XYZ file of N, CA, C and O in Angstrom:
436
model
N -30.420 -55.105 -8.780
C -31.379 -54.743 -9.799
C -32.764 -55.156 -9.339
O -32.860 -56.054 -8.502
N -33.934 -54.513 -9.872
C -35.123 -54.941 -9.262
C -36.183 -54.821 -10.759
O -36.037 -53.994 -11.659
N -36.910 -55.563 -10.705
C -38.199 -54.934 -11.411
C -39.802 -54.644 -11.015
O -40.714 -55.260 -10.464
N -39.652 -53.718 -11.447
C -41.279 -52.710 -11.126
C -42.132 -52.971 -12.137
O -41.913 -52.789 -13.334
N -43.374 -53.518 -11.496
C -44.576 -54.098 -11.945
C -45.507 -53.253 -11.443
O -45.951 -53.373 -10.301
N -45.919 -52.200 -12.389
C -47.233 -50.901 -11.984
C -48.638 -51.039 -13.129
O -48.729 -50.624 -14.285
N -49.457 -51.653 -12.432
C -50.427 -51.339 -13.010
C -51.530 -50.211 -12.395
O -52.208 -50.072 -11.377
N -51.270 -49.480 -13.687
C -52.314 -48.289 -13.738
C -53.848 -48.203 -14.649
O -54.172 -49.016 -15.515
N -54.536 -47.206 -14.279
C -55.903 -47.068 -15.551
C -54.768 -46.269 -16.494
O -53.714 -45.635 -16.562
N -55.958 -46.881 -17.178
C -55.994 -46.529 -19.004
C -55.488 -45.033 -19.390
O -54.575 -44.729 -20.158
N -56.483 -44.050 -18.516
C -56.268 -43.177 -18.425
C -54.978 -42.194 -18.231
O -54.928 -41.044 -18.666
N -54.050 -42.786 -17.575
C -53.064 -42.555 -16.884
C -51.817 -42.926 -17.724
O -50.735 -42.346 -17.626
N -52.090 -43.983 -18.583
C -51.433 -44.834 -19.236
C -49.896 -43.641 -19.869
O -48.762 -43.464 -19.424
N -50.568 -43.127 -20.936
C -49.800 -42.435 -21.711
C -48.678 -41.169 -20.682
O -47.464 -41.007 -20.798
N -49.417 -40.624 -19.957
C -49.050 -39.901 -19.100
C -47.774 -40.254 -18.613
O -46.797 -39.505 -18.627
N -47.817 -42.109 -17.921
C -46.637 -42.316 -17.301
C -45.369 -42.821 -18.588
O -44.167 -42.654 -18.796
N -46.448 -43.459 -19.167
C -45.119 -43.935 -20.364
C -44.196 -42.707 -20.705
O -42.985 -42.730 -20.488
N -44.930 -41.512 -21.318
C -43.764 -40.098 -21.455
C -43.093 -39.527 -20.002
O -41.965 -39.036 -19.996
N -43.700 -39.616 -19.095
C -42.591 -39.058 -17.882
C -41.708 -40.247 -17.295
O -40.978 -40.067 -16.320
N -41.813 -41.425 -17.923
C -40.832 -42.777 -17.276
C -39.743 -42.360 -18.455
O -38.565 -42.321 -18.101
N -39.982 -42.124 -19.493
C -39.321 -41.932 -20.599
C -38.375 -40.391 -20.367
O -37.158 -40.341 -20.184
N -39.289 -39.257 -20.436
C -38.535 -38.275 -19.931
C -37.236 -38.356 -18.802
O -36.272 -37.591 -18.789
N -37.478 -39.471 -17.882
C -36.345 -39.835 -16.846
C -35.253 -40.871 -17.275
O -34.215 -41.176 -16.688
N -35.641 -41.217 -18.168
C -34.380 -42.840 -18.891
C -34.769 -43.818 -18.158
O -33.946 -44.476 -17.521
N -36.301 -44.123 -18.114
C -36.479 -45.170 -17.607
C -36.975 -46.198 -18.687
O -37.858 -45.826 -19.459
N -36.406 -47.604 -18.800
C -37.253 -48.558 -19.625
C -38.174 -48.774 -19.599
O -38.621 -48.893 -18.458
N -39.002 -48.956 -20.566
C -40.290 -50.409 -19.563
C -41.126 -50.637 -21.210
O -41.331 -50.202 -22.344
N -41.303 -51.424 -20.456
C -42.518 -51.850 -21.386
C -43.836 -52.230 -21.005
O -44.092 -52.776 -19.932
N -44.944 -51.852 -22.162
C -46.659 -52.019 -21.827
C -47.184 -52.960 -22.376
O -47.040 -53.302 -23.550
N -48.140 -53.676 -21.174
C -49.120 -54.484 -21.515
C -50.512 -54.172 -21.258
O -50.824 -53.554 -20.239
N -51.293 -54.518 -22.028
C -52.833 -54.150 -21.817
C -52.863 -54.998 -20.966
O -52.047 -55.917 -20.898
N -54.005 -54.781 -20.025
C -54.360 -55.740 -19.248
C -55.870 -55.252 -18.550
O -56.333 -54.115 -18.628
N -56.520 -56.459 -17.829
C -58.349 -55.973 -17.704
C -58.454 -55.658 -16.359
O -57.649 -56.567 -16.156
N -58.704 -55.189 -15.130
C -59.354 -55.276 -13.881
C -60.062 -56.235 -13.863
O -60.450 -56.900 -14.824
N -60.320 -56.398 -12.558
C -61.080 -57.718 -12.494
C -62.501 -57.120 -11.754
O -63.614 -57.552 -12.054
N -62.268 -56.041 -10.726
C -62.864 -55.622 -9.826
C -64.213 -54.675 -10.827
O -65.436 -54.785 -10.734
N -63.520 -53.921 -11.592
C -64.769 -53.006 -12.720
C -64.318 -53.546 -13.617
O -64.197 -52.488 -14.234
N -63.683 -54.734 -14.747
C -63.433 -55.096 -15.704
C -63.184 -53.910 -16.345
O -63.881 -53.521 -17.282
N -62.194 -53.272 -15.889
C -61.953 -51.866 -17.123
C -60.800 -52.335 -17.397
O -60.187 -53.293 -16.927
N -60.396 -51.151 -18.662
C -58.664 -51.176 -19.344
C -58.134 -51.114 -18.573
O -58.785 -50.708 -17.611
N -56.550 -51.430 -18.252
C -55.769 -51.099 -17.130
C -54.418 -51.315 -18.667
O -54.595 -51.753 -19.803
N -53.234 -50.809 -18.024
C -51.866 -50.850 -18.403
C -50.949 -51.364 -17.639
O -50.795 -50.709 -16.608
N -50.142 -52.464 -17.754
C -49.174 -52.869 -17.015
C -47.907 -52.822 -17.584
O -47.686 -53.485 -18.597
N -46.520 -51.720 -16.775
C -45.871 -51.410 -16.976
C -45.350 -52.414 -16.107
O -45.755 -52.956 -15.079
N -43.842 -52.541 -17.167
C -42.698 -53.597 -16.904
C -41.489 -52.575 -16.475
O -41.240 -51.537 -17.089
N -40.945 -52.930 -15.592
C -39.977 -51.484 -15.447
C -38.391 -52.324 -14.959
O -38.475 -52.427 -13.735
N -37.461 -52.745 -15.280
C -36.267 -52.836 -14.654
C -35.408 -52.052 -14.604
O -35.044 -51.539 -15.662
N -34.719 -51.645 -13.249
C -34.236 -50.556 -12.923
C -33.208 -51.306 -11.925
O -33.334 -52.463 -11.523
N -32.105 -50.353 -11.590
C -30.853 -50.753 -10.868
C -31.627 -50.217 -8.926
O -32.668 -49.613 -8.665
N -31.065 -50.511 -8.430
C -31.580 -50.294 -6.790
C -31.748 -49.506 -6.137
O -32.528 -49.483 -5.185
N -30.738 -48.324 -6.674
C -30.640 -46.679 -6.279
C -31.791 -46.190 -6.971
O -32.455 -45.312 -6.419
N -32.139 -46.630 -8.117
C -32.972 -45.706 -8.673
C -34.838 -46.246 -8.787
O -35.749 -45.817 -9.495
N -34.805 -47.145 -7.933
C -36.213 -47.482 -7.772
C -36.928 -46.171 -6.807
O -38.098 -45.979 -7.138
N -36.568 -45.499 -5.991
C -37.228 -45.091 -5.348
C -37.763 -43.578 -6.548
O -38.918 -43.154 -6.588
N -36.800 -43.111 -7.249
C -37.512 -42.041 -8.561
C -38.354 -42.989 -9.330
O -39.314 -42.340 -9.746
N -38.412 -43.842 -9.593
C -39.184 -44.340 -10.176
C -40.349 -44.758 -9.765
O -41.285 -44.865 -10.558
N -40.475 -45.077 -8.380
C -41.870 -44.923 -7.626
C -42.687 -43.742 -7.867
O -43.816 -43.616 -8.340
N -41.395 -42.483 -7.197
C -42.053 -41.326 -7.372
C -42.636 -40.732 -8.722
O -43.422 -39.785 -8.670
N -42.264 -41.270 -9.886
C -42.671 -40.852 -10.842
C -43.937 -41.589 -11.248
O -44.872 -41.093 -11.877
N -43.850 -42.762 -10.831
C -45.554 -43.438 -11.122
C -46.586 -42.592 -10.278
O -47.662 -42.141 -10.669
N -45.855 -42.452 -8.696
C -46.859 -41.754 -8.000
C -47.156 -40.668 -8.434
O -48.317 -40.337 -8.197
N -46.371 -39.757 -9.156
C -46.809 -38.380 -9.949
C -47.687 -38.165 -10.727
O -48.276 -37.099 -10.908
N -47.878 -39.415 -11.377
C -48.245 -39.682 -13.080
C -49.841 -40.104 -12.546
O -50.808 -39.642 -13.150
N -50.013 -40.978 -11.419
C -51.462 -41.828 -11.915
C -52.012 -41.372 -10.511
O -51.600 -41.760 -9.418
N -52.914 -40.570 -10.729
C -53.820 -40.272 -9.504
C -55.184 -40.956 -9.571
O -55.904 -40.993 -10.569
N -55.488 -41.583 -8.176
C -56.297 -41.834 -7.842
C -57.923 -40.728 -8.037
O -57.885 -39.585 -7.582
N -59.183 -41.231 -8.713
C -60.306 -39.957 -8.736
C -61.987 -41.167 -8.546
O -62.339 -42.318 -8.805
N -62.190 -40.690 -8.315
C -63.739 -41.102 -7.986
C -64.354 -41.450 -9.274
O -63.882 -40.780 -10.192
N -65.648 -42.650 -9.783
C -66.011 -42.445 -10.837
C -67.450 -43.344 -10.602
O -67.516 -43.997 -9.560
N -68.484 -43.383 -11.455
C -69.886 -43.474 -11.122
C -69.820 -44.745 -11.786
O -69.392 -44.487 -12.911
N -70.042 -46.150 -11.677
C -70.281 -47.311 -11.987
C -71.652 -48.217 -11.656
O -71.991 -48.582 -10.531
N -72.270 -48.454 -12.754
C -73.460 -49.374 -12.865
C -72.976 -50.884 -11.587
O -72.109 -51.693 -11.915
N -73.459 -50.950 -10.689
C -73.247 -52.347 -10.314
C -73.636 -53.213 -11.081
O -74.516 -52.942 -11.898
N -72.944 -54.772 -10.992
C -73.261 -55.414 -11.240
C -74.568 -56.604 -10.676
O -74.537 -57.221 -9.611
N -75.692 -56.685 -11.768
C -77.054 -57.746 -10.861
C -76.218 -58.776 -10.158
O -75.032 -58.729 -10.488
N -76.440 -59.433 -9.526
C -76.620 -60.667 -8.954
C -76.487 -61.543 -9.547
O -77.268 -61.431 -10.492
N -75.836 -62.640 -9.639
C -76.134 -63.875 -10.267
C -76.871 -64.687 -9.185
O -76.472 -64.814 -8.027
N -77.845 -65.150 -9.630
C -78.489 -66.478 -8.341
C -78.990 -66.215 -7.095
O -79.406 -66.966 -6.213
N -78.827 -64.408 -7.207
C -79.674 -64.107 -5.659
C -80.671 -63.600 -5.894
O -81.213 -63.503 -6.995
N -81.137 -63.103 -4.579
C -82.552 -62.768 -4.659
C -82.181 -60.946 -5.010
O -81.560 -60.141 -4.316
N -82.944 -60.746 -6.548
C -83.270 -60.196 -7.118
C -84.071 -59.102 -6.731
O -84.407 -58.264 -7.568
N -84.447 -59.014 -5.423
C -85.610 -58.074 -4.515
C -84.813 -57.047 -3.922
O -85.217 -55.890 -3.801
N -83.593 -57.478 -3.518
C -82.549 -56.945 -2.904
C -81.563 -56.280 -3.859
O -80.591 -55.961 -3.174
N -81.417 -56.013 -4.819
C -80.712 -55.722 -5.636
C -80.988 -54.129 -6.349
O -81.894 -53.904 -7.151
N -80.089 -53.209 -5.906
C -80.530 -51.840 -6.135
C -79.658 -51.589 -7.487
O -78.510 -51.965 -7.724
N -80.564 -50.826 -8.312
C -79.525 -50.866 -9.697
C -79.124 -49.457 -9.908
O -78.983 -49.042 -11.058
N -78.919 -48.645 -8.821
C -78.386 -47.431 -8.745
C -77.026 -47.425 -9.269
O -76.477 -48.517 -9.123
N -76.227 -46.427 -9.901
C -75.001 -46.257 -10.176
C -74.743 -45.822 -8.588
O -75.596 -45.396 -7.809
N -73.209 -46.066 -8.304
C -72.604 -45.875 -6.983
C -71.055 -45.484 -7.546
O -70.561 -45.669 -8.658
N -70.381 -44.750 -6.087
C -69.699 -44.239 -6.671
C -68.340 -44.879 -6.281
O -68.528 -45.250 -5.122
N -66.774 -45.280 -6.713
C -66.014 -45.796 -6.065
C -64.700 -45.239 -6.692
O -64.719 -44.455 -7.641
N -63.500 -45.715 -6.075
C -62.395 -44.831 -6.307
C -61.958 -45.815 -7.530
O -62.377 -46.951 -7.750
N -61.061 -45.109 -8.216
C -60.201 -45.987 -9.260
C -59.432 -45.119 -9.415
O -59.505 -44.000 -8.908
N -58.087 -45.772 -10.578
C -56.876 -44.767 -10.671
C -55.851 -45.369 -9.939
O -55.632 -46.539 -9.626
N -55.237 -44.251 -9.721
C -53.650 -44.774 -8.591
C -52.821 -45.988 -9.772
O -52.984 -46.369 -10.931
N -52.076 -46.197 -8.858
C -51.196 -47.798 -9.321
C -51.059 -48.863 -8.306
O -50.851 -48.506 -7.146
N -51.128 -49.875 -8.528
C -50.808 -50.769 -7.754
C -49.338 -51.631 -8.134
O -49.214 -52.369 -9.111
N -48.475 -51.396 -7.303
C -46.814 -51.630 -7.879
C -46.347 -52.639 -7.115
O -46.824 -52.809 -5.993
N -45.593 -53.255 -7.485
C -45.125 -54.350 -6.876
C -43.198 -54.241 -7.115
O -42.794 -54.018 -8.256
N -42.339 -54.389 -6.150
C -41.111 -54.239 -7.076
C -40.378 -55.353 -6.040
O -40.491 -55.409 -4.815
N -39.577 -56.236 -6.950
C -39.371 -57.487 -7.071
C -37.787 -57.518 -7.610
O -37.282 -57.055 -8.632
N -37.178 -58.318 -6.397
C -35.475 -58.690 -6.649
C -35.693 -59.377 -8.426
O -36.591 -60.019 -8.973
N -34.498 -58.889 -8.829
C -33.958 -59.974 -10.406
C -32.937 -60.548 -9.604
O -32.166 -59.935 -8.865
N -32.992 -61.844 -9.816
C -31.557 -62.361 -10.243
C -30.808 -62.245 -11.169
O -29.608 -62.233 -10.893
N -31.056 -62.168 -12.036
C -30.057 -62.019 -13.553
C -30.952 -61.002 -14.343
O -32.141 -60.684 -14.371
N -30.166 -60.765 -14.765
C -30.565 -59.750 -16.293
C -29.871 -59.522 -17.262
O -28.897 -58.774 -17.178
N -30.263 -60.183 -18.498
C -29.743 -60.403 -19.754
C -30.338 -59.325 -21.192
O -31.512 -59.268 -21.558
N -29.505 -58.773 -21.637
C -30.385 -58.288 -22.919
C -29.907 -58.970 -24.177
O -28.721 -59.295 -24.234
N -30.601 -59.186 -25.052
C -29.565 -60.191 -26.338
C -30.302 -59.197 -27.677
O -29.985 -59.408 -28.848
């Protein structure tokens, strides 16, 4: 047995919850923040048997695409302020970042 730890954007969120669901997959959601753009993110809890992790990759990978998006940088704290361009720039977000991880036990009560 393994469990799958996918955090996706916000955006994406609903998308994967109905096609994890459409497949009989469990999981459960947590809000959770980025750290990198402090945006919404969703973290899906997923335990699944061993054969079937690899559809379940594929279905996150289906669900949450990676897209480009225009973000205010953040000023400086404590630097020099001369150097500091306050242009929006552009960077990727999206995708998932998954992690999938042996269980030892698994109990439901």
């Amino acid at each position: 047995m393994k469990l799958i730890m996918a955090v996706v954007q916000d955006k994406d969120s609903n998308k994967l919850s109905n096609a994890l669901r459409d497949h009989n997959f469990r999981s459960t959601k947590l809000a959770s923040t980025g750290g990198f753009l402090k945006s919404g993110n969703t973290t899906f809890i997923i335990g699944t048997e061993d054969i079937r992790v690899d559809k379940a990759l594929q279905v996150i990978k289906d669900n949450c695409q990676s897209r480009e998006q225009m973000v205010a940088p953040v000023s400086p704290m404590g630097g020099n302020a001369d150097s500091y361009v306050p242009y929006p720039i552009e960077v990727q977000v999206g995708g998932a970042t998954v992690f999938v991880m042996p269980v030892e036990q698994f109990h439901q009560f």
